[in-house]
Amino acid sequence: MPRDYYEVLGVDKSADADAIKKAYRNMAKKYHPDVSTEPKDVAEAKFKEISEAYEVLSDPEKRKLYDQYGFDGVKQQFGQDGFTWDDFTRADDISDIFGDIFSDIFGGGRRNRSRSSSQAGESLRYDLEITLKDVLEGKKASLDVPHTVSCQACKGTGGKDGNVSTCKTCGGQGQVQSVSRTPFGNMISVKDCPDCRGTGKSYAEKCPHCRGTGRTTKESHINLNIPKGVEDGMKLRVSGEGNAGINGGPSGDLFVVVHVKEDKTFDRDGSNLWTGIVTTYPKLVLGGEESVKTLEGENAVLTIPPGTQVGTVLRIQGKGLPRLNSSLRGDLLVRVTIEVPKKVSEEERDLLRRLDDTAGSRPKKKSSIRKKLDDIIS
Ligand SMILES: [Zn+2]
Ligand SMILES: [Zn+2]
């Protein structure tokens, strides 16, 4: 249900024709997509809304119907989909401001297509899931992509054996005009030809292979190199592998969207990788080495410096991911933790007690929370 037309134009129910025209012109200056600061689709919708309101309120007959019966009263003035630019008869009222307001900004409707319009095919999207290891090594992906291609049997014309003639309804124009009488003179509206659907060609017999559409579906096998270092969400364009065009229009493209699966062991951070290892308390205190599995499955040596704290992140250079279009590699960042055993042997218990009794194992500094508490108390 559209908004109340008076409300849309911001005028009173008793406003006269001049006031309505003035209100519309002012709003058109604000919302015409060529001048509006709003996003284009918002401006277009808004401009269409005010134009619909103006179309009704500027016409004494329509306005009377609207006043009496509301939207139901004017519904029949417009087509099934409601108000479209074909229904707009008042373009002259603002043409002094904007010139031809239908220049090219509105999809469909008034746009003048060239003779037997050709259309580009739709582009397609293919979602491809790869692993982190594929990011490391690159991947040769082979995709089976169903898409439409020009029908070979009829050479894309839709007529049996390619036999087509010029559409008699539109004389090959692809469009038909209809003239309607309005209180303001004859209005010409232009629509896609219903018989040839805008192609300008007709056929006596449909091509049986494509049922007259000129396109058939085919699964294409596409080999695609996924580059090393590819990022999650990246789109790779494969030219011309979308749907076939219509009437000799170019094919659309295929967009392969890469999704990198989460890895159990490694987290990605740009070209760096994060992982973790569990080491022992003595190694953190005294220093030592641990073996860390890299993404390629090799064992790398991690050097733990003496006095390393739990949670410290150590770096193994050049064992991260490759950067896109570069021979450089990021680093492997290793967070070091220890596991506190729940059970210990008698001997271990002894050793730990003796260790705890020595002064060196005691924290010298108070923890920051403790220190704050002391501050509050004193
Ligand atoms: Zn065909
Ligand atoms: Zn036609």
Tab-separated table of C-alpha atoms and ligand atoms in Angstrom:
chain	number	residue	atom	x	y	z
A	1	MET	CA	0.000	0.000	0.000
A	2	PRO	CA	1.531	3.346	-0.997
A	3	ARG	CA	1.627	6.237	1.439
A	4	ASP	CA	-1.151	8.787	1.327
A	5	TYR	CA	-0.547	10.975	-1.724
A	6	TYR	CA	-1.133	14.249	0.118
A	7	GLU	CA	1.303	13.179	2.777
A	8	VAL	CA	3.863	12.186	0.133
A	9	LEU	CA	3.775	15.646	-1.423
A	10	GLY	CA	3.414	17.344	1.939
A	11	VAL	CA	0.323	19.283	0.941
A	12	ASP	CA	-3.064	19.872	2.475
A	13	LYS	CA	-6.162	18.015	1.289
A	14	SER	CA	-7.559	21.357	0.181
A	15	ALA	CA	-4.440	22.393	-1.760
A	16	ASP	CA	-5.179	23.815	-5.204
A	17	ALA	CA	-3.575	22.715	-8.461
A	18	ASP	CA	-0.868	25.408	-8.268
A	19	ALA	CA	0.146	24.455	-4.738
A	20	ILE	CA	0.349	20.785	-5.697
A	21	LYS	CA	2.463	21.542	-8.727
A	22	LYS	CA	4.766	23.737	-6.679
A	23	ALA	CA	5.159	21.054	-4.013
A	24	TYR	CA	5.961	18.426	-6.621
A	25	ARG	CA	8.496	20.632	-8.388
A	26	ASN	CA	10.241	21.376	-5.102
A	27	MET	CA	10.414	17.721	-4.155
A	28	ALA	CA	11.525	16.699	-7.634
A	29	LYS	CA	14.447	19.103	-7.307
A	30	LYS	CA	15.400	17.298	-4.118
A	31	TYR	CA	14.828	13.702	-5.154
A	32	HIS	CA	15.574	13.501	-8.851
A	33	PRO	CA	18.334	10.856	-8.981
A	34	ASP	CA	20.561	13.182	-11.005
A	35	VAL	CA	20.693	15.720	-8.215
A	36	SER	CA	19.797	13.836	-5.038
A	37	THR	CA	22.489	13.195	-2.460
A	38	GLU	CA	20.746	9.956	-1.446
A	39	PRO	CA	21.907	6.585	-2.832
A	40	LYS	CA	20.594	6.152	-6.350
A	41	ASP	CA	18.058	3.399	-5.576
A	42	VAL	CA	16.660	5.350	-2.636
A	43	ALA	CA	16.373	8.513	-4.722
A	44	GLU	CA	14.750	6.635	-7.592
A	45	ALA	CA	12.163	5.046	-5.310
A	46	LYS	CA	11.433	8.383	-3.672
A	47	PHE	CA	11.204	10.162	-7.015
A	48	LYS	CA	8.818	7.522	-8.274
A	49	GLU	CA	6.687	7.851	-5.155
A	50	ILE	CA	6.281	11.623	-5.482
A	51	SER	CA	5.640	11.269	-9.220
A	52	GLU	CA	2.877	8.747	-8.601
A	53	ALA	CA	1.284	11.067	-6.049
A	54	TYR	CA	1.560	13.960	-8.470
A	55	GLU	CA	0.176	11.944	-11.366
A	56	VAL	CA	-2.998	11.372	-9.349
A	57	LEU	CA	-3.373	14.681	-7.552
A	58	SER	CA	-2.600	16.826	-10.606
A	59	ASP	CA	-5.409	15.200	-12.573
A	60	PRO	CA	-8.837	16.470	-11.413
A	61	GLU	CA	-10.573	13.221	-12.377
A	62	LYS	CA	-8.058	10.973	-10.671
A	63	ARG	CA	-7.886	13.215	-7.670
A	64	LYS	CA	-11.663	13.051	-7.285
A	65	LEU	CA	-11.564	9.257	-7.440
A	66	TYR	CA	-8.752	9.178	-4.920
A	67	ASP	CA	-10.528	11.542	-2.542
A	68	GLN	CA	-13.654	9.433	-2.684
A	69	TYR	CA	-12.332	5.900	-2.765
A	70	GLY	CA	-8.670	6.100	-1.788
A	71	PHE	CA	-6.137	3.871	-3.551
A	72	ASP	CA	-8.892	1.558	-4.764
A	73	GLY	CA	-10.318	4.445	-6.750
A	74	VAL	CA	-7.141	4.995	-8.788
A	75	LYS	CA	-5.752	1.472	-8.872
A	76	GLN	CA	-7.318	0.750	-12.237
A	77	GLN	CA	-5.550	3.729	-13.769
A	78	PHE	CA	-2.309	1.828	-13.455
A	79	GLY	CA	-1.215	-1.622	-14.587
A	80	GLN	CA	-1.030	-4.784	-12.552
A	81	ASP	CA	2.257	-3.812	-10.918
A	82	GLY	CA	0.889	-0.446	-9.863
A	83	PHE	CA	2.297	2.851	-11.027
A	84	THR	CA	5.160	2.662	-13.535
A	85	TRP	CA	6.850	5.344	-15.598
A	86	ASP	CA	4.602	4.363	-18.479
A	87	ASP	CA	1.724	5.795	-16.461
A	88	PHE	CA	3.390	9.118	-15.890
A	89	THR	CA	1.921	11.816	-18.092
A	90	ARG	CA	3.216	14.938	-16.394
A	91	ALA	CA	6.887	14.894	-17.349
A	92	ASP	CA	6.398	18.254	-19.069
A	93	ASP	CA	5.715	19.895	-15.726
A	94	ILE	CA	9.321	19.499	-14.700
A	95	SER	CA	11.061	19.198	-18.062
A	96	ASP	CA	12.124	22.847	-17.753
A	97	ILE	CA	14.170	21.815	-14.703
A	98	PHE	CA	15.571	18.482	-15.817
A	99	GLY	CA	15.082	18.170	-19.552
A	100	ASP	CA	14.036	14.685	-20.519
A	101	ILE	CA	13.633	13.080	-17.113
A	102	PHE	CA	13.659	9.630	-18.627
A	103	SER	CA	17.096	10.090	-20.129
A	104	ASP	CA	18.539	6.795	-18.955
A	105	ILE	CA	18.201	6.665	-15.244
A	106	PHE	CA	15.221	4.377	-14.924
A	107	GLY	CA	15.515	0.692	-15.623
A	108	GLY	CA	12.891	-0.523	-18.059
A	109	GLY	CA	9.863	1.595	-18.695
A	110	ARG	CA	10.852	4.403	-20.953
A	111	ARG	CA	14.333	3.350	-21.788
A	112	ASN	CA	14.677	3.278	-25.522
A	113	ARG	CA	16.291	0.079	-26.575
A	114	SER	CA	17.991	-0.102	-29.871
A	115	ARG	CA	16.397	-2.079	-32.635
A	116	SER	CA	16.039	-5.809	-31.852
A	117	SER	CA	17.759	-5.282	-28.580
A	118	SER	CA	20.539	-7.631	-27.681
A	119	GLN	CA	21.206	-8.295	-24.049
A	120	ALA	CA	24.265	-9.423	-22.205
A	121	GLY	CA	23.957	-12.765	-20.427
A	122	GLU	CA	23.711	-12.937	-16.664
A	123	SER	CA	26.870	-13.340	-14.640
A	124	LEU	CA	27.041	-16.373	-12.380
A	125	ARG	CA	28.512	-17.045	-8.960
A	126	TYR	CA	30.251	-20.219	-7.896
A	127	ASP	CA	31.239	-20.779	-4.279
A	128	LEU	CA	34.446	-22.725	-3.882
A	129	GLU	CA	35.673	-24.031	-0.555
A	130	ILE	CA	39.409	-24.544	-0.115
A	131	THR	CA	41.673	-25.441	2.789
A	132	LEU	CA	44.358	-23.378	4.457
A	133	LYS	CA	46.897	-25.704	2.870
A	134	ASP	CA	45.502	-24.741	-0.550
A	135	VAL	CA	46.253	-21.124	0.372
A	136	LEU	CA	49.823	-22.176	1.097
A	137	GLU	CA	50.383	-24.188	-2.055
A	138	GLY	CA	47.889	-22.756	-4.525
A	139	LYS	CA	45.337	-25.045	-6.108
A	140	LYS	CA	44.316	-26.235	-9.510
A	141	ALA	CA	40.558	-26.313	-9.168
A	142	SER	CA	38.322	-28.007	-11.678
A	143	LEU	CA	34.761	-26.812	-11.598
A	144	ASP	CA	31.677	-28.139	-13.316
A	145	VAL	CA	29.533	-25.113	-13.894
A	146	PRO	CA	26.054	-25.350	-15.403
A	147	HIS	CA	25.227	-22.287	-17.473
A	148	THR	CA	23.260	-21.404	-20.555
A	149	VAL	CA	24.914	-21.314	-23.946
A	150	SER	CA	23.621	-20.181	-27.272
A	151	CYS	CA	21.555	-23.029	-28.797
A	152	GLN	CA	23.590	-24.613	-31.567
A	153	ALA	CA	20.592	-26.093	-33.404
A	154	CYS	CA	18.996	-22.713	-34.059
A	155	LYS	CA	22.129	-20.543	-33.700
A	156	GLY	CA	20.493	-18.782	-30.801
A	157	THR	CA	17.517	-17.547	-32.792
A	158	GLY	CA	14.872	-19.776	-31.183
A	159	GLY	CA	13.325	-20.735	-34.539
A	160	LYS	CA	13.448	-24.324	-35.813
A	161	ASP	CA	16.667	-24.843	-37.839
A	162	GLY	CA	17.378	-21.176	-37.373
A	163	ASN	CA	14.478	-20.067	-39.536
A	164	VAL	CA	13.273	-16.706	-38.322
A	165	SER	CA	11.621	-13.726	-39.884
A	166	THR	CA	11.044	-10.168	-38.827
A	167	CYS	CA	8.340	-9.885	-36.180
A	168	LYS	CA	5.192	-8.606	-37.848
A	169	THR	CA	3.768	-7.142	-34.669
A	170	CYS	CA	6.587	-4.690	-34.125
A	171	GLY	CA	8.174	-4.701	-37.571
A	172	GLY	CA	11.461	-5.805	-36.049
A	173	GLN	CA	11.652	-2.883	-33.631
A	174	GLY	CA	11.255	-5.062	-30.559
A	175	GLN	CA	8.895	-2.461	-29.147
A	176	VAL	CA	5.301	-1.485	-29.671
A	177	GLN	CA	3.651	1.839	-29.073
A	178	SER	CA	0.169	2.394	-27.874
A	179	VAL	CA	-1.659	5.696	-27.980
A	180	SER	CA	-4.143	6.574	-25.294
A	181	ARG	CA	-6.321	9.619	-25.001
A	182	THR	CA	-5.999	11.670	-21.879
A	183	PRO	CA	-7.551	14.996	-20.928
A	184	PHE	CA	-4.189	16.517	-21.814
A	185	GLY	CA	-3.881	15.081	-25.283
A	186	ASN	CA	-2.721	11.814	-26.756
A	187	MET	CA	-0.142	9.891	-24.779
A	188	ILE	CA	2.196	7.477	-26.452
A	189	SER	CA	3.565	4.653	-24.363
A	190	VAL	CA	6.265	2.272	-25.509
A	191	LYS	CA	6.473	-1.355	-24.374
A	192	ASP	CA	8.479	-4.411	-25.263
A	193	CYS	CA	6.727	-6.255	-28.078
A	194	PRO	CA	4.646	-9.006	-26.459
A	195	ASP	CA	4.984	-11.344	-29.457
A	196	CYS	CA	8.768	-11.408	-29.807
A	197	ARG	CA	9.572	-10.267	-26.255
A	198	GLY	CA	11.713	-7.470	-27.570
A	199	THR	CA	13.814	-9.528	-29.954
A	200	GLY	CA	12.232	-8.179	-33.146
A	201	LYS	CA	12.206	-11.673	-34.669
A	202	SER	CA	9.509	-14.272	-34.911
A	203	TYR	CA	9.449	-17.863	-36.056
A	204	ALA	CA	6.803	-20.154	-37.473
A	205	GLU	CA	8.081	-23.116	-35.498
A	206	LYS	CA	9.979	-23.191	-32.229
A	207	CYS	CA	13.398	-24.786	-32.111
A	208	PRO	CA	12.734	-28.088	-30.295
A	209	HIS	CA	16.156	-28.057	-28.598
A	210	CYS	CA	15.757	-24.811	-26.705
A	211	ARG	CA	11.952	-24.527	-26.843
A	212	GLY	CA	12.338	-21.243	-28.667
A	213	THR	CA	14.486	-19.504	-26.076
A	214	GLY	CA	17.667	-19.618	-28.151
A	215	ARG	CA	19.614	-20.870	-25.138
A	216	THR	CA	20.299	-24.341	-23.802
A	217	THR	CA	21.869	-25.435	-20.540
A	218	LYS	CA	25.262	-27.012	-20.541
A	219	GLU	CA	27.733	-28.000	-17.858
A	220	SER	CA	31.127	-26.554	-18.625
A	221	HIS	CA	34.295	-27.934	-17.204
A	222	ILE	CA	36.526	-25.112	-16.080
A	223	ASN	CA	40.100	-25.392	-14.886
A	224	LEU	CA	41.100	-22.579	-12.649
A	225	ASN	CA	44.348	-21.783	-10.874
A	226	ILE	CA	43.713	-20.552	-7.362
A	227	PRO	CA	46.742	-18.401	-6.542
A	228	LYS	CA	48.867	-18.886	-3.432
A	229	GLY	CA	47.960	-16.517	-0.633
A	230	VAL	CA	44.354	-16.087	-1.804
A	231	GLU	CA	42.170	-14.407	0.775
A	232	ASP	CA	38.856	-15.589	2.123
A	233	GLY	CA	35.968	-14.075	0.163
A	234	MET	CA	38.119	-13.148	-2.834
A	235	LYS	CA	36.384	-13.273	-6.208
A	236	LEU	CA	38.046	-14.685	-9.289
A	237	ARG	CA	36.506	-13.706	-12.575
A	238	VAL	CA	36.325	-16.165	-15.450
A	239	SER	CA	35.438	-14.118	-18.489
A	240	GLY	CA	32.552	-15.239	-20.669
A	241	GLU	CA	31.610	-18.325	-18.627
A	242	GLY	CA	28.344	-16.904	-17.316
A	243	ASN	CA	25.065	-17.284	-19.149
A	244	ALA	CA	24.858	-16.749	-22.891
A	245	GLY	CA	23.662	-13.389	-24.147
A	246	ILE	CA	20.390	-12.889	-25.976
A	247	ASN	CA	20.202	-11.810	-29.599
A	248	GLY	CA	23.937	-11.898	-30.047
A	249	GLY	CA	24.652	-10.091	-26.791
A	250	PRO	CA	27.874	-11.012	-24.975
A	251	SER	CA	27.975	-13.818	-22.403
A	252	GLY	CA	28.102	-12.940	-18.744
A	253	ASP	CA	31.097	-13.765	-16.561
A	254	LEU	CA	31.571	-16.424	-13.941
A	255	PHE	CA	32.658	-15.227	-10.512
A	256	VAL	CA	34.300	-17.841	-8.340
A	257	VAL	CA	34.095	-16.838	-4.686
A	258	VAL	CA	36.788	-18.457	-2.562
A	259	HIS	CA	35.955	-19.586	0.964
A	260	VAL	CA	38.815	-20.757	3.151
A	261	LYS	CA	37.755	-23.489	5.582
A	262	GLU	CA	38.685	-23.098	9.218
A	263	ASP	CA	41.660	-25.142	10.266
A	264	LYS	CA	41.839	-27.133	13.494
A	265	THR	CA	45.445	-26.241	14.257
A	266	PHE	CA	46.097	-22.892	12.614
A	267	ASP	CA	44.359	-19.519	12.654
A	268	ARG	CA	45.005	-17.111	9.857
A	269	ASP	CA	45.887	-13.482	10.377
A	270	GLY	CA	46.685	-12.028	6.970
A	271	SER	CA	49.839	-13.802	5.917
A	272	ASN	CA	50.703	-14.853	9.459
A	273	LEU	CA	49.545	-18.068	11.071
A	274	TRP	CA	48.827	-18.609	14.738
A	275	THR	CA	49.223	-21.859	16.601
A	276	GLY	CA	49.995	-23.006	20.118
A	277	ILE	CA	52.232	-25.512	21.874
A	278	VAL	CA	52.327	-26.966	25.329
A	279	THR	CA	55.765	-27.072	26.940
A	280	THR	CA	57.056	-27.683	30.458
A	281	TYR	CA	57.678	-25.361	33.368
A	282	PRO	CA	61.435	-26.143	33.497
A	283	LYS	CA	61.788	-25.247	29.805
A	284	LEU	CA	60.111	-21.894	30.375
A	285	VAL	CA	62.430	-21.201	33.284
A	286	LEU	CA	65.677	-22.526	31.883
A	287	GLY	CA	65.078	-22.160	28.164
A	288	GLY	CA	65.048	-24.954	25.642
A	289	GLU	CA	63.635	-26.147	22.360
A	290	GLU	CA	60.314	-27.496	21.202
A	291	SER	CA	59.327	-28.995	17.897
A	292	VAL	CA	56.384	-27.283	16.183
A	293	LYS	CA	54.449	-28.729	13.237
A	294	THR	CA	54.149	-26.232	10.405
A	295	LEU	CA	51.223	-26.023	7.984
A	296	GLU	CA	53.189	-27.971	5.385
A	297	GLY	CA	53.588	-30.756	7.955
A	298	GLU	CA	57.283	-30.277	8.685
A	299	ASN	CA	58.818	-30.022	12.130
A	300	ALA	CA	60.258	-26.612	12.864
A	301	VAL	CA	62.448	-25.884	15.862
A	302	LEU	CA	61.127	-23.327	18.298
A	303	THR	CA	63.705	-21.816	20.625
A	304	ILE	CA	62.348	-20.919	24.038
A	305	PRO	CA	64.496	-18.302	25.732
A	306	PRO	CA	65.145	-18.651	29.483
A	307	GLY	CA	62.561	-16.905	31.661
A	308	THR	CA	59.722	-17.141	29.140
A	309	GLN	CA	56.288	-16.375	30.613
A	310	VAL	CA	53.212	-18.520	30.051
A	311	GLY	CA	51.243	-17.117	27.110
A	312	THR	CA	54.252	-15.559	25.407
A	313	VAL	CA	54.070	-15.530	21.621
A	314	LEU	CA	57.225	-16.673	19.870
A	315	ARG	CA	57.863	-16.263	16.165
A	316	ILE	CA	59.156	-18.709	13.579
A	317	GLN	CA	60.030	-16.594	10.581
A	318	GLY	CA	58.831	-17.425	7.086
A	319	LYS	CA	56.573	-20.298	8.076
A	320	GLY	CA	53.295	-18.439	7.644
A	321	LEU	CA	51.318	-18.053	4.428
A	322	PRO	CA	52.589	-16.672	1.143
A	323	ARG	CA	51.530	-13.138	0.298
A	324	LEU	CA	49.418	-12.792	-2.799
A	325	ASN	CA	51.547	-12.133	-5.900
A	326	SER	CA	54.741	-12.150	-3.898
A	327	SER	CA	57.458	-14.601	-3.016
A	328	LEU	CA	57.450	-13.444	0.600
A	329	ARG	CA	55.903	-15.485	3.359
A	330	GLY	CA	54.450	-14.451	6.671
A	331	ASP	CA	55.496	-15.903	10.013
A	332	LEU	CA	54.255	-18.646	12.270
A	333	LEU	CA	53.320	-17.218	15.661
A	334	VAL	CA	53.400	-19.730	18.482
A	335	ARG	CA	51.714	-19.132	21.807
A	336	VAL	CA	53.478	-21.045	24.542
A	337	THR	CA	51.559	-22.598	27.423
A	338	ILE	CA	52.143	-25.302	29.993
A	339	GLU	CA	49.878	-27.969	31.292
A	340	VAL	CA	49.641	-28.400	35.019
A	341	PRO	CA	49.530	-32.136	35.815
A	342	LYS	CA	46.626	-33.331	37.937
A	343	LYS	CA	48.518	-36.395	39.171
A	344	VAL	CA	52.192	-36.550	40.066
A	345	SER	CA	54.427	-39.359	41.256
A	346	GLU	CA	55.928	-39.493	44.737
A	347	GLU	CA	59.309	-38.462	43.357
A	348	GLU	CA	57.850	-35.501	41.450
A	349	ARG	CA	55.956	-34.409	44.546
A	350	ASP	CA	59.215	-34.386	46.494
A	351	LEU	CA	61.023	-32.399	43.845
A	352	LEU	CA	58.210	-29.854	43.565
A	353	ARG	CA	58.090	-29.392	47.394
A	354	ARG	CA	61.814	-28.805	47.486
A	355	LEU	CA	61.531	-26.384	44.590
A	356	ASP	CA	58.741	-24.503	46.308
A	357	ASP	CA	60.799	-24.229	49.524
A	358	THR	CA	63.617	-22.469	47.725
A	359	ALA	CA	63.259	-18.717	47.698
A	360	GLY	CA	63.952	-18.420	43.953
A	361	SER	CA	60.617	-19.910	43.041
A	362	ARG	CA	58.539	-17.348	44.928
A	363	PRO	CA	57.082	-14.376	43.091
A	364	LYS	CA	59.009	-11.248	44.139
A	365	LYS	CA	56.357	-8.819	42.977
A	366	LYS	CA	52.866	-8.647	44.332
A	367	SER	CA	50.262	-9.178	41.688
A	368	SER	CA	48.645	-5.975	40.521
A	369	ILE	CA	45.250	-6.897	42.008
A	370	ARG	CA	46.856	-7.533	45.410
A	371	LYS	CA	48.698	-4.242	45.209
A	372	LYS	CA	45.489	-2.346	44.498
A	373	LEU	CA	43.827	-3.972	47.486
A	374	ASP	CA	46.745	-2.906	49.685
A	375	ASP	CA	46.358	0.656	48.388
A	376	ILE	CA	42.687	0.688	49.342
A	377	ILE	CA	43.364	-0.703	52.830
A	378	SER	CA	46.212	1.669	53.737
B	1	ZN	ZN	17.380	-23.641	-30.349
B	2	ZN	ZN	7.844	-8.075	-32.065
